[in-house]
mmCIF file of C-alpha atoms and ligand atoms in Angstrom:
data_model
loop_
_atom_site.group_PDB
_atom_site.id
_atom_site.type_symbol
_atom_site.label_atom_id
_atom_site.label_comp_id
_atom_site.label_asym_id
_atom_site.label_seq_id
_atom_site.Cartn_x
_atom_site.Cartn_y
_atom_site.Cartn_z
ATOM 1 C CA UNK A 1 0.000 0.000 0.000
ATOM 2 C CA UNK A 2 2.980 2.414 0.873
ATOM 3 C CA UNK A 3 5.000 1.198 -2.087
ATOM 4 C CA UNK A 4 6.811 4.687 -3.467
ATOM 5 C CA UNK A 5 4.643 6.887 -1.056
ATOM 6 C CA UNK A 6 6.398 9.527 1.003
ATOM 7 C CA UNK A 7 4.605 9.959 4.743
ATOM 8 C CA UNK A 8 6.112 13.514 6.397
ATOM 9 C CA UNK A 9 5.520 14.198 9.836
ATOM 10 C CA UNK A 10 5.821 18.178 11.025
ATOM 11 C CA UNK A 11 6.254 18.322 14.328
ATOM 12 C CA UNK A 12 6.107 22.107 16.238
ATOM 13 C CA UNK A 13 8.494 21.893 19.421
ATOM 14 C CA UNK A 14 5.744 22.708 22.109
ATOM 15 C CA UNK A 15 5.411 21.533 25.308
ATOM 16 C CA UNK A 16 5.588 17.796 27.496
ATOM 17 C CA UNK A 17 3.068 15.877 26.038
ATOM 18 C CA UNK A 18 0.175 14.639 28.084
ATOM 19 C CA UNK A 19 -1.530 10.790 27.279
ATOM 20 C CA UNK A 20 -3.973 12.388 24.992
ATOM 21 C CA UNK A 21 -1.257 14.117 22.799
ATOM 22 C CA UNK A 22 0.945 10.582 22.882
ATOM 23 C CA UNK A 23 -2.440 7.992 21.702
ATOM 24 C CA UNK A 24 -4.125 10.350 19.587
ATOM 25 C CA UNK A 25 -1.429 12.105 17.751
ATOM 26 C CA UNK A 26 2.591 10.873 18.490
ATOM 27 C CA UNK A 27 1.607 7.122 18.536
ATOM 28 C CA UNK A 28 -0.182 6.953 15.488
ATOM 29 C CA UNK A 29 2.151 9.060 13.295
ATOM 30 C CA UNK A 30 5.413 7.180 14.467
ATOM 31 C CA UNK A 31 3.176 3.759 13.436
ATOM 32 C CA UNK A 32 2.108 4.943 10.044
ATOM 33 C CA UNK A 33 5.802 6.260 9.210
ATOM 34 C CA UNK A 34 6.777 2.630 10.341
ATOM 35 C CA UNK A 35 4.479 1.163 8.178
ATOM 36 C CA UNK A 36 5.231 3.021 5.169
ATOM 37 C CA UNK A 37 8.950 2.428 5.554
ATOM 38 C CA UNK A 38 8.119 -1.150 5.797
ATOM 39 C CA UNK A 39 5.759 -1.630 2.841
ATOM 40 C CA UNK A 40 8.579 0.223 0.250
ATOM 41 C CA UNK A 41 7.740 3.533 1.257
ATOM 42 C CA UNK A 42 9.233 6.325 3.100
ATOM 43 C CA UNK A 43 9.310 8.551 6.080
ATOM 44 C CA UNK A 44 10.375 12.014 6.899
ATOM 45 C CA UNK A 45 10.044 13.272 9.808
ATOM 46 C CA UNK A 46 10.972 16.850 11.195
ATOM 47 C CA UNK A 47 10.861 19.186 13.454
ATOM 48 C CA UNK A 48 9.413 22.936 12.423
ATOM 49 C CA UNK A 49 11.892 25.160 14.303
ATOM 50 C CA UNK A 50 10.707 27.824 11.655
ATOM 51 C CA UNK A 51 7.122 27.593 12.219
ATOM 52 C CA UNK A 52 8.503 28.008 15.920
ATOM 53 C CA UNK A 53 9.983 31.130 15.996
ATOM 54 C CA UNK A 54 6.588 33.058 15.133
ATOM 55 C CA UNK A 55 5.308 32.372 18.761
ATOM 56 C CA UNK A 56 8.506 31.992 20.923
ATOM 57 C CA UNK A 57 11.239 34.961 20.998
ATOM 58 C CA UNK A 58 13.595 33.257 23.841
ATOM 59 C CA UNK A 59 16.737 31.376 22.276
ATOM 60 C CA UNK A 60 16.735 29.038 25.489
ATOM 61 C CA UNK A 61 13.214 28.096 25.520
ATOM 62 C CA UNK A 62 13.000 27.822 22.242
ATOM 63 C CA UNK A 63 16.580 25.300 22.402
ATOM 64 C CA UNK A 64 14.998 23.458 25.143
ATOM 65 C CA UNK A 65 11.512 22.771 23.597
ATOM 66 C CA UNK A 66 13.526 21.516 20.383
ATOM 67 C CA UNK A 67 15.806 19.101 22.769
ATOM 68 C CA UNK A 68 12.197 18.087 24.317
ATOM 69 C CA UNK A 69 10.690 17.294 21.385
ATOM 70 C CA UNK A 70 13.351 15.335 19.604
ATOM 71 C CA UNK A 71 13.975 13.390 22.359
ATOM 72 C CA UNK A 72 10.072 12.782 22.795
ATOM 73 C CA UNK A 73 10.012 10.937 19.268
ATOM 74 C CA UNK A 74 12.640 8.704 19.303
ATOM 75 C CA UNK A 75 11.490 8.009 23.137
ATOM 76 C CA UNK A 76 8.207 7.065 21.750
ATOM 77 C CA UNK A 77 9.709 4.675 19.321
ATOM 78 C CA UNK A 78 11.021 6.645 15.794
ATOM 79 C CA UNK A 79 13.731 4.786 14.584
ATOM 80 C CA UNK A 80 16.243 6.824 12.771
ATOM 81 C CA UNK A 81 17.565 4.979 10.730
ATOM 82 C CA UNK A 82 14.721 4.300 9.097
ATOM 83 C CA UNK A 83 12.900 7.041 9.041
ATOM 84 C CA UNK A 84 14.777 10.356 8.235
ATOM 85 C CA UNK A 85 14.243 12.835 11.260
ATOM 86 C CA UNK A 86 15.615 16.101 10.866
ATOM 87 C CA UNK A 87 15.140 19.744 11.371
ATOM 88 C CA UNK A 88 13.617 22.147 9.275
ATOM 89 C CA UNK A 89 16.261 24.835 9.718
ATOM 90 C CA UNK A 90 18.631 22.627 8.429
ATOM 91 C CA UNK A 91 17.547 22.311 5.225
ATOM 92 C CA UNK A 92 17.691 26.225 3.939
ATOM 93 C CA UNK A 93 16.142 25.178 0.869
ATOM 94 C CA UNK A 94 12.460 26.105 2.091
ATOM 95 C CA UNK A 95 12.830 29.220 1.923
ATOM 96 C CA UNK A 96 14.070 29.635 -1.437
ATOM 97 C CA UNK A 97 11.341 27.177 -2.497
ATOM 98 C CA UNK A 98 9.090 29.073 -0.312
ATOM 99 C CA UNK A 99 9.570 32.471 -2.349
ATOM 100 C CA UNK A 100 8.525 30.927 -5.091
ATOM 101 C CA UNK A 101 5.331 29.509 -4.257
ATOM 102 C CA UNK A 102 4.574 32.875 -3.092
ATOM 103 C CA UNK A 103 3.878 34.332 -6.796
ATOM 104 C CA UNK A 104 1.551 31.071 -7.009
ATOM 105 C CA UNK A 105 -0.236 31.656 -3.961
ATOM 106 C CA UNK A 106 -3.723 34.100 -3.448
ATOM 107 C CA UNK A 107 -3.096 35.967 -0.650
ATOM 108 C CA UNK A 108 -6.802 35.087 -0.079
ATOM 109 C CA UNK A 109 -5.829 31.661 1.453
ATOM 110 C CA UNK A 110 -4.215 33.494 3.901
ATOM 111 C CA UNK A 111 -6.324 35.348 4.974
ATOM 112 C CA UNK A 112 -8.772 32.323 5.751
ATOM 113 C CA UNK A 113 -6.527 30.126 6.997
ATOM 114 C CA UNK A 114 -6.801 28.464 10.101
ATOM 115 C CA UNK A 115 -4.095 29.442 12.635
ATOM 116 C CA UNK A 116 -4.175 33.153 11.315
ATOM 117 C CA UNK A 117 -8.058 33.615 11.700
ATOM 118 C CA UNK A 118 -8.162 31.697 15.122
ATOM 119 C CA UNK A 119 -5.633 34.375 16.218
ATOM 120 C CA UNK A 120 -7.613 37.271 14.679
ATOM 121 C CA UNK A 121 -10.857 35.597 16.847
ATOM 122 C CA UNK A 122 -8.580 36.031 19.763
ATOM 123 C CA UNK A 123 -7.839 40.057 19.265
ATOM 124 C CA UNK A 124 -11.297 40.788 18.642
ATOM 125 C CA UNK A 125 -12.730 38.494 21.786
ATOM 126 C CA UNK A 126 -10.118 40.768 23.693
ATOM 127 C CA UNK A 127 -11.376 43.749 21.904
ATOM 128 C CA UNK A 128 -8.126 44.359 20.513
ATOM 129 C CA UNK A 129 -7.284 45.344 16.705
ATOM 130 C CA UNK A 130 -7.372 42.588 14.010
ATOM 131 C CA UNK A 131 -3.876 42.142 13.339
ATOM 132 C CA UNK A 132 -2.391 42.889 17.271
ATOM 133 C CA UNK A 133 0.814 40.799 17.426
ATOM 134 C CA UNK A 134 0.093 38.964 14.396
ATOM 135 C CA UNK A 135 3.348 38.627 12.258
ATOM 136 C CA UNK A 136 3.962 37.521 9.101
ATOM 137 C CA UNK A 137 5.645 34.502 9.950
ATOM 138 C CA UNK A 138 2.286 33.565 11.115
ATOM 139 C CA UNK A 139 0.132 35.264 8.730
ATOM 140 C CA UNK A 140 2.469 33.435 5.987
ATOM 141 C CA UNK A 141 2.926 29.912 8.009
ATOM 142 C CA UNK A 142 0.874 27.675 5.888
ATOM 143 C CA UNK A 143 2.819 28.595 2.815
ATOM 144 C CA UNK A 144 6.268 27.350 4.402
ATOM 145 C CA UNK A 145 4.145 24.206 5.722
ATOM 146 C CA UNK A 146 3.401 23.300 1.942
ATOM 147 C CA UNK A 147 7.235 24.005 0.924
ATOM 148 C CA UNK A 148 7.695 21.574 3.828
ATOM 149 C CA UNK A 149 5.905 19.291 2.331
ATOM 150 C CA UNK A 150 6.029 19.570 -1.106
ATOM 151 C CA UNK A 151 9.662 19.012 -1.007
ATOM 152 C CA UNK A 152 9.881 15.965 -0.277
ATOM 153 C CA UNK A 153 7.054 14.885 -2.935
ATOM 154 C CA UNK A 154 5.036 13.873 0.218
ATOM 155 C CA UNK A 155 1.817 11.423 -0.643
ATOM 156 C CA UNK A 156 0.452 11.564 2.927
ATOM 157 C CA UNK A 157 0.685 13.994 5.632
ATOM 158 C CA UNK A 158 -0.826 12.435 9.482
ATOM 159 C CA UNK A 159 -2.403 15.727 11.129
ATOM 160 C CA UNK A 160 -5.335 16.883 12.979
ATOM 161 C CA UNK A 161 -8.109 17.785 12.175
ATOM 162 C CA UNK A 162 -6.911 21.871 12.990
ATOM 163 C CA UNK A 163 -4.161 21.071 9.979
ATOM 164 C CA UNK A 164 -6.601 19.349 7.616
ATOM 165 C CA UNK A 165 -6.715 22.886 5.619
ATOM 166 C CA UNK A 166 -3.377 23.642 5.924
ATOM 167 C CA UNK A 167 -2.785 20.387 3.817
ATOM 168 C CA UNK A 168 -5.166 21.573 1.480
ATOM 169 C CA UNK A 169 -3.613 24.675 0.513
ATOM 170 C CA UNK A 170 -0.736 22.577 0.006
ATOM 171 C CA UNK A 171 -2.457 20.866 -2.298
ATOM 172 C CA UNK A 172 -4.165 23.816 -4.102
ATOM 173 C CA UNK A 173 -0.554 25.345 -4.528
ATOM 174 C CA UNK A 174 1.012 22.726 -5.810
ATOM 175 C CA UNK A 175 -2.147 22.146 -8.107
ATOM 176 C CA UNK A 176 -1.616 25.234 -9.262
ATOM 177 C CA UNK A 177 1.830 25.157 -10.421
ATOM 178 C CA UNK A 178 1.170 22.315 -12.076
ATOM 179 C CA UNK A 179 -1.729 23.276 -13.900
ATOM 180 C CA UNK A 180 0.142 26.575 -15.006
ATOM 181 C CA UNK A 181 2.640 24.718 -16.913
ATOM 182 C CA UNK A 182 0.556 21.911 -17.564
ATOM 183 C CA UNK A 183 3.361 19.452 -16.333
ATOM 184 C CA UNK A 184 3.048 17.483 -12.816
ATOM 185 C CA UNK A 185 6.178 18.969 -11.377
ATOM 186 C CA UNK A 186 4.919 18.773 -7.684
ATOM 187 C CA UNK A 187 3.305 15.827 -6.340
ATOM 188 C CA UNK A 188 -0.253 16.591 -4.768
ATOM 189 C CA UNK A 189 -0.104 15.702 -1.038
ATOM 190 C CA UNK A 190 -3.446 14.510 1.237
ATOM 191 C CA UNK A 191 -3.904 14.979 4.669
ATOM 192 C CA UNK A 192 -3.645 11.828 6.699
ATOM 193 C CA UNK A 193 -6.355 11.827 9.663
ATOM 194 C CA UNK A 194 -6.541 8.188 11.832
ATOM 195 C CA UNK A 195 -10.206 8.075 12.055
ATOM 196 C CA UNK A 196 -10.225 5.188 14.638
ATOM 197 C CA UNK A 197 -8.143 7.157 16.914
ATOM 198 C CA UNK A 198 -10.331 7.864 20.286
ATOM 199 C CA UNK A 199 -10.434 11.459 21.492
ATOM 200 C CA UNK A 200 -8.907 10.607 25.268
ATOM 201 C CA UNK A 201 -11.100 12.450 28.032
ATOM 202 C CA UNK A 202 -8.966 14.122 30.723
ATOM 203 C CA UNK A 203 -9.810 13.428 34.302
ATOM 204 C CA UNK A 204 -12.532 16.283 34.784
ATOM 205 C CA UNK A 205 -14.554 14.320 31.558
ATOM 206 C CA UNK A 206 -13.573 16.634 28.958
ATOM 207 C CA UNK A 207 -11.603 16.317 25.946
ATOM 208 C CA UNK A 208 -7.666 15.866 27.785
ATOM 209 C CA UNK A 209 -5.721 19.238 26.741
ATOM 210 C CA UNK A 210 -3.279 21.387 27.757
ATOM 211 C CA UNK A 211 -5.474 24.172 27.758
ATOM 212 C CA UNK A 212 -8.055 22.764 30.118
ATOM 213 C CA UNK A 213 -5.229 21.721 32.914
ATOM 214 C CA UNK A 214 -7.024 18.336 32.927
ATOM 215 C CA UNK A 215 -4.174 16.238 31.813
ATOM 216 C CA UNK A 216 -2.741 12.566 32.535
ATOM 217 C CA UNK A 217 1.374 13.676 31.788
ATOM 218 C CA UNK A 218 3.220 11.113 30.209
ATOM 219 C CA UNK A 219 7.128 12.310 31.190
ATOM 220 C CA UNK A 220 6.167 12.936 35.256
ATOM 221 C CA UNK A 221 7.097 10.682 38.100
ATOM 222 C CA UNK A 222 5.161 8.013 39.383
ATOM 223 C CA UNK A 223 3.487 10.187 42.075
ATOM 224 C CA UNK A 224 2.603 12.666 40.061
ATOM 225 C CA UNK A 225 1.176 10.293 37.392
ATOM 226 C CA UNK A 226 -1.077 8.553 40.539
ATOM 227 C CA UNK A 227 -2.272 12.300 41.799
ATOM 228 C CA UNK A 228 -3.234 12.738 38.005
ATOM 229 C CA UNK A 229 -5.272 9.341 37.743
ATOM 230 C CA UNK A 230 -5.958 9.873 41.317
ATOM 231 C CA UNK A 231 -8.055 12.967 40.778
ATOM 232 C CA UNK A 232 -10.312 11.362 37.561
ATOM 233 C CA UNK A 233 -13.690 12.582 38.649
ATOM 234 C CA UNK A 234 -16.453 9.859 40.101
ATOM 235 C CA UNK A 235 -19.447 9.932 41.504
ATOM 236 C CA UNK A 236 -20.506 8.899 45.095
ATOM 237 C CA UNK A 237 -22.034 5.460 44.279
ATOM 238 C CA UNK A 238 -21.284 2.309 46.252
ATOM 239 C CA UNK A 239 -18.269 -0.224 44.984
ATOM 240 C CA UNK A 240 -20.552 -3.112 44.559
ATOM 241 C CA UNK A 241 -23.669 -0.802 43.004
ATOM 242 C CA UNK A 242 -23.762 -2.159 39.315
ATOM 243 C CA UNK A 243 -22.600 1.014 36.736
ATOM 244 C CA UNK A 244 -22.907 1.155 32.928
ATOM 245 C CA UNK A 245 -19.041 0.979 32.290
ATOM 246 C CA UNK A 246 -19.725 3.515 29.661
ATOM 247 C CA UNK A 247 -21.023 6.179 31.974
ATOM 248 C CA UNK A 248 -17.575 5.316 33.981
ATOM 249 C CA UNK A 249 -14.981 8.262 33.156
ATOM 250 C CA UNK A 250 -12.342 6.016 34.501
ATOM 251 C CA UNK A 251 -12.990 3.457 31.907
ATOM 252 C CA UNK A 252 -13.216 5.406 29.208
ATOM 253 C CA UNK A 253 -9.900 6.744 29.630
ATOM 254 C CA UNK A 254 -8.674 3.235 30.588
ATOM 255 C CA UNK A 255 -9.630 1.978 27.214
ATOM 256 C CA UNK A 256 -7.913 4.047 24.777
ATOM 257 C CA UNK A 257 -4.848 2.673 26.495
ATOM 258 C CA UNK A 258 -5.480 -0.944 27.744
ATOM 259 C CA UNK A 259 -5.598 -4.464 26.014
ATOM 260 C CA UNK A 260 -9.140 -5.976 25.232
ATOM 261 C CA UNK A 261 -8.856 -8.221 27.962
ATOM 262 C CA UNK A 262 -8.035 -5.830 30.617
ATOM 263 C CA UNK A 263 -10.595 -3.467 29.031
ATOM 264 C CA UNK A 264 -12.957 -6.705 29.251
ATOM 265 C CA UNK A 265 -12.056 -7.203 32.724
ATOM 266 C CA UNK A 266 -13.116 -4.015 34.341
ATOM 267 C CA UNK A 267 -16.128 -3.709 32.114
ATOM 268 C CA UNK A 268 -17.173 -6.869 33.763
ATOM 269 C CA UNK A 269 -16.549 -5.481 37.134
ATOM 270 C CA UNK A 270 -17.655 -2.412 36.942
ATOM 271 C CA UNK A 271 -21.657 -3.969 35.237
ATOM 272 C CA UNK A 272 -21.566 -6.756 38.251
ATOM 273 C CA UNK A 273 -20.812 -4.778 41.063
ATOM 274 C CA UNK A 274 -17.678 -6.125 41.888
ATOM 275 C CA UNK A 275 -15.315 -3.374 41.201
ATOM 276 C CA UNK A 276 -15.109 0.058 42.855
ATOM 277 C CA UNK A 277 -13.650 3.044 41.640
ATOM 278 C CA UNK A 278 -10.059 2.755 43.496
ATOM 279 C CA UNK A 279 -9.861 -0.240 41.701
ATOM 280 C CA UNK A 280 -9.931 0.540 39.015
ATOM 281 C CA UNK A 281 -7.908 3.768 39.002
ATOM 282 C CA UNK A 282 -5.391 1.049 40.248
ATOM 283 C CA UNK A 283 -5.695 -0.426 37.368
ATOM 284 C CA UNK A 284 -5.577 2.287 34.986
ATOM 285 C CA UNK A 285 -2.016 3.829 36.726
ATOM 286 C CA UNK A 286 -0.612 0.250 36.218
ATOM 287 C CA UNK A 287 -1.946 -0.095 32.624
ATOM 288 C CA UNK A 288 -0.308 3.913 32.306
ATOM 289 C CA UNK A 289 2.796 2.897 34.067
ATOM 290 C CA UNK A 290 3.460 -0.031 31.900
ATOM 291 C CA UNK A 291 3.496 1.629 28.938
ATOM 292 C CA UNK A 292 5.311 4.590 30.002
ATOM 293 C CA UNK A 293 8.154 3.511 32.005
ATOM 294 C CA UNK A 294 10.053 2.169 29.220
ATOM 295 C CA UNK A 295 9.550 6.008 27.300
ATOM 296 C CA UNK A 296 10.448 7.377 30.557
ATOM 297 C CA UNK A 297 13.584 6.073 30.353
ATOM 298 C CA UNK A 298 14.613 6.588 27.080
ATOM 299 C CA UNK A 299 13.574 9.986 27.216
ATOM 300 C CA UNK A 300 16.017 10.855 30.141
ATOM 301 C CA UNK A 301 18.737 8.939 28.254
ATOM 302 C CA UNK A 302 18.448 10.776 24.984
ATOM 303 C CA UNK A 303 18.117 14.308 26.955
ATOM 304 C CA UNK A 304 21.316 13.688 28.589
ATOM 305 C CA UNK A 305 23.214 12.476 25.462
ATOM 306 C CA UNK A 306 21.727 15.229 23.247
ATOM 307 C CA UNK A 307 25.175 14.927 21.408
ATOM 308 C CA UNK A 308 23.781 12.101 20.035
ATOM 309 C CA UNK A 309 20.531 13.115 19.218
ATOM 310 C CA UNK A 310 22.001 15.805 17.326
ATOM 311 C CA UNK A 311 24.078 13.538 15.235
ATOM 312 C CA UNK A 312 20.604 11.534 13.961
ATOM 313 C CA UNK A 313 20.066 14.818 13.091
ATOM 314 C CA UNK A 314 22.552 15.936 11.048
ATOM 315 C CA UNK A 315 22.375 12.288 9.437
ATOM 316 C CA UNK A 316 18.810 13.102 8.560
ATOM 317 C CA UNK A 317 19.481 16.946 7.320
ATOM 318 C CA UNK A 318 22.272 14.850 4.711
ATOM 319 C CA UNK A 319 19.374 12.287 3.291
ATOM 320 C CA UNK A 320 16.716 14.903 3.063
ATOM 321 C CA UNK A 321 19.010 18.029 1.936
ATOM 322 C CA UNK A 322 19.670 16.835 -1.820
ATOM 323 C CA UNK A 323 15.869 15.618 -2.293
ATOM 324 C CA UNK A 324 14.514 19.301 -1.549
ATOM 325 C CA UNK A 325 18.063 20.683 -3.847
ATOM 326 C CA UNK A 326 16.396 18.279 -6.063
ATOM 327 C CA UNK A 327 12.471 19.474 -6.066
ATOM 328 C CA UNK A 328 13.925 23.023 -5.783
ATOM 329 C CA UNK A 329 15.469 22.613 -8.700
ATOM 330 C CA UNK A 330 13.069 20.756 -10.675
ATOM 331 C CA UNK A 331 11.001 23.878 -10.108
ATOM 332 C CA UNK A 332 13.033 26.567 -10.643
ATOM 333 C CA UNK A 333 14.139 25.340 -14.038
ATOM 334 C CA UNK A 334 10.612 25.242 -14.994
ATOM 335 C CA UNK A 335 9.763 29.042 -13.594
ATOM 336 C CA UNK A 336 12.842 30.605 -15.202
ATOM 337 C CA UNK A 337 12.651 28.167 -18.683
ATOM 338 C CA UNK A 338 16.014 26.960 -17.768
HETATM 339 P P1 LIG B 1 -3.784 20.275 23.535
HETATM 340 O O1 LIG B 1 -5.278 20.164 23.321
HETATM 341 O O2 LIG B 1 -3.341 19.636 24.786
HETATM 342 O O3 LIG B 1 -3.299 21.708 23.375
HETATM 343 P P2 LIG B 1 -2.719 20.006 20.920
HETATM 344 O O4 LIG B 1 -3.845 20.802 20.360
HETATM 345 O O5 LIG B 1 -1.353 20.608 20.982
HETATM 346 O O6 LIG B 1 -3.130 19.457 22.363
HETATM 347 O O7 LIG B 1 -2.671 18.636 20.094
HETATM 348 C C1 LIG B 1 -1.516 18.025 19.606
HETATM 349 C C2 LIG B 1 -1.960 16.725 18.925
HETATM 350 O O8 LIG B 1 -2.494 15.820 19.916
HETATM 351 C C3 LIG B 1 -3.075 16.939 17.892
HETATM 352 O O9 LIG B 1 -2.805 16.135 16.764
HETATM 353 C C4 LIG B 1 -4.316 16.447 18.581
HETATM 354 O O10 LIG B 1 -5.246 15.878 17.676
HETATM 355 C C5 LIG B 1 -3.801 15.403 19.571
HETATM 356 N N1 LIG B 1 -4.613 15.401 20.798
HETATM 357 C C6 LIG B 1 -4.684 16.407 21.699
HETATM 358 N N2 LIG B 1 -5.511 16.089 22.713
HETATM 359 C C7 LIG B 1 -5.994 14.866 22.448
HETATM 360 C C8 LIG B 1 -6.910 13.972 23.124
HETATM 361 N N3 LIG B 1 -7.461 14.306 24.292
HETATM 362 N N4 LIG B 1 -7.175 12.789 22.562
HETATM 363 C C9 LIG B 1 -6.596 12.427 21.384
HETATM 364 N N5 LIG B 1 -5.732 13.207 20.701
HETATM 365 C C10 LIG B 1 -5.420 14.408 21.214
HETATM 366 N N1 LIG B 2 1.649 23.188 11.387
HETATM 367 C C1 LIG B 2 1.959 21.943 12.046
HETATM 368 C C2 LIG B 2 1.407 22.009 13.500
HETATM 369 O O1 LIG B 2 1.136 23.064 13.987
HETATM 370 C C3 LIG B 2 3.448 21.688 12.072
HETATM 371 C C4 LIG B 2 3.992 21.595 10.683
HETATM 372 C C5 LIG B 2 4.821 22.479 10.055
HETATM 373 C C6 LIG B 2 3.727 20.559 9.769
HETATM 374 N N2 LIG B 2 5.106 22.039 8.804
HETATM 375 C C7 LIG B 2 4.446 20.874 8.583
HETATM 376 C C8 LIG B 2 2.948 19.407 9.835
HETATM 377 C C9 LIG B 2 4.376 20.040 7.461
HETATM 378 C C10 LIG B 2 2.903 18.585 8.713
HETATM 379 C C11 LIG B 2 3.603 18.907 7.547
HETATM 380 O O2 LIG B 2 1.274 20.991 14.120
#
């Protein structure tokens, strides 16, 4: 199926991811990039230090979050040397490739696209003017997002849903191009969206985010991954009173992570009376422990050998530097009739 297809991963360095981030969005993309790799295709994989910049000004936050979020992936599973994991400043081509799409792009898609707009909601919900602190790396940012991933004649492109459109424009750019000189220089990407992926509640019931301080963290310590799972709201009902598992926060979260059996097991428990709701928050922290531990570790190895880290890097910048020379110059032959 992934014979000759090219799966990129964009990754922005932002914070510690929480359990929702790491099942809904960092599991599935390092699976499908393993996957393509295996069935004949490939996988790039970087990190979008550019797209960074727009939001954070500090050098040493910004250093850090990039150290974080390298060392998150290849905690988490990538494997290097199969997949080619990089950074996007390494490769200065984008930005030369970038310029060029600009002539090709309607400054109309800007304006409606999604990050810019949700920041223009902001300003006027604080009754501040349209464009307050917007800059034009932001107002610009889904144009570098399709050099991203138009260089590396991408097929597939894992996002959420909030990226679906920038994807598109992608698409509509490249489309464009192509249709102007009536050749197919650029390959036409599609978003990638894993539709059986469960939205993970957070422990107050609602949708687990940052934003809502409702998290389970993934990189804390044991104790602070029990106060987490600890805190998962219940009601006051009796352990052996007999609850629709499905009304059962607990177990909802408990089955976007645990096996069938286990997810069996305290479905069981929870319909017959027989388990209460310490129980089964026991259950869930081992279920979380077990599959975090391992990450846990690797993540504090690779954070204190960064010099190694960096080296996948600069192995990856070397494989994916002559493809975008490549695509750059594929198009820049055709715009200037070379
Ligand atoms: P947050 O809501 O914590 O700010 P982000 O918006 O930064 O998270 O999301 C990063 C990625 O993680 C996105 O691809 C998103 O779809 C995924 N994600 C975030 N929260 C959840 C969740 N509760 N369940 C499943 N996936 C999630
Ligand atoms: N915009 C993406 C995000 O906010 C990050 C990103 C930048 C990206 N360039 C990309 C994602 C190219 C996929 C492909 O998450």
């Amino acid at each position: 199926m992934f014979e000759g297809k090219v799966v990129l991963t964009g990754v922005k360095p932002t914070g510690t991811p929480h359990l929702g981030n790491y099942l809904g969005a960092i599991k599935p993309a390092i699976q499908l990039g393993a996957k393509a790799v295996a069935e004949g295709g490939k996988h790039y994989m970087f990190i979008a230090d550019y797209h960074a910049i727009n939001a954070e000004k500090d050098p040493l936050v910004l250093n850090q979050k990039l150290k974080e979020i390298a060392c998150i992936y290849l905690a988490f599973g990538l494997d290097a040397t199969k997949s080619v994991f990089f950074r996007q400043s390494d490769i200065p081509e984008v930005h030369e490739f970038t310029t060029i799409l600009y002539a090709y792009t309607p400054k109309g898609f800007m304006n409606k696209a999604h990050a810019y707009k949700a920041a223009v909601d902001k300003n006027r919900e604080a009754n501040k003017p349209d464009d307050d602190g917007i800059n034009m790396g932001l107002y610009t940012y889904p144009v570098l997002m399709a050099s991203d991933i138009l260089l590396y004649d991408s097929s597939l492109v894992p996002v959420g849903k909030d990226q679906v459109q920038h994807v598109e424009i992608a698409r509509d750019i490249a489309g464009a191009i192509n249709a102007w000189y009536h050749e197919p220089i650029l390959r036409l990407p599609d978003a990638h969206i894993e539709e059986n992926v469960a939205v993970v509640p957070g422990v107050d019931g609602r949708k687990m985010s940052k934003s809502y301080g409702n998290v389970i963290p993934v990189f804390a310590t044991d104790a602070e991954i029990k106060k987490a799972i600890f805190s998962i709201k219940t009601d006051s009902r009796a352990p052996d009173e007999p609850k629709d598992p499905e009304e059962v926060l607990v177990y909802q979260i408990f089955k976007a992570i645990a096996t069938p059996d286990a997810v069996a097991e305290m479905a069981t428990g929870l319909r017959e009376g027989k388990m209460g709701y310490g129980q089964a928050k026991n259950m869930l922290l081992d279920a979380v422990l077990k599959e975090v531990s391992p990450f846990r570790e690797k993540y504090a190895y690779y954070m204190a050998h960064f010099d190694e880290v960096e080296a996948m890097l600069q192995k990856g910048a070397e494989t994916a530097r002559p493809v975008a020379k490549q695509t750059l110059n594929r198009l820049k032959n055709i715009v200037f009739g070379k």
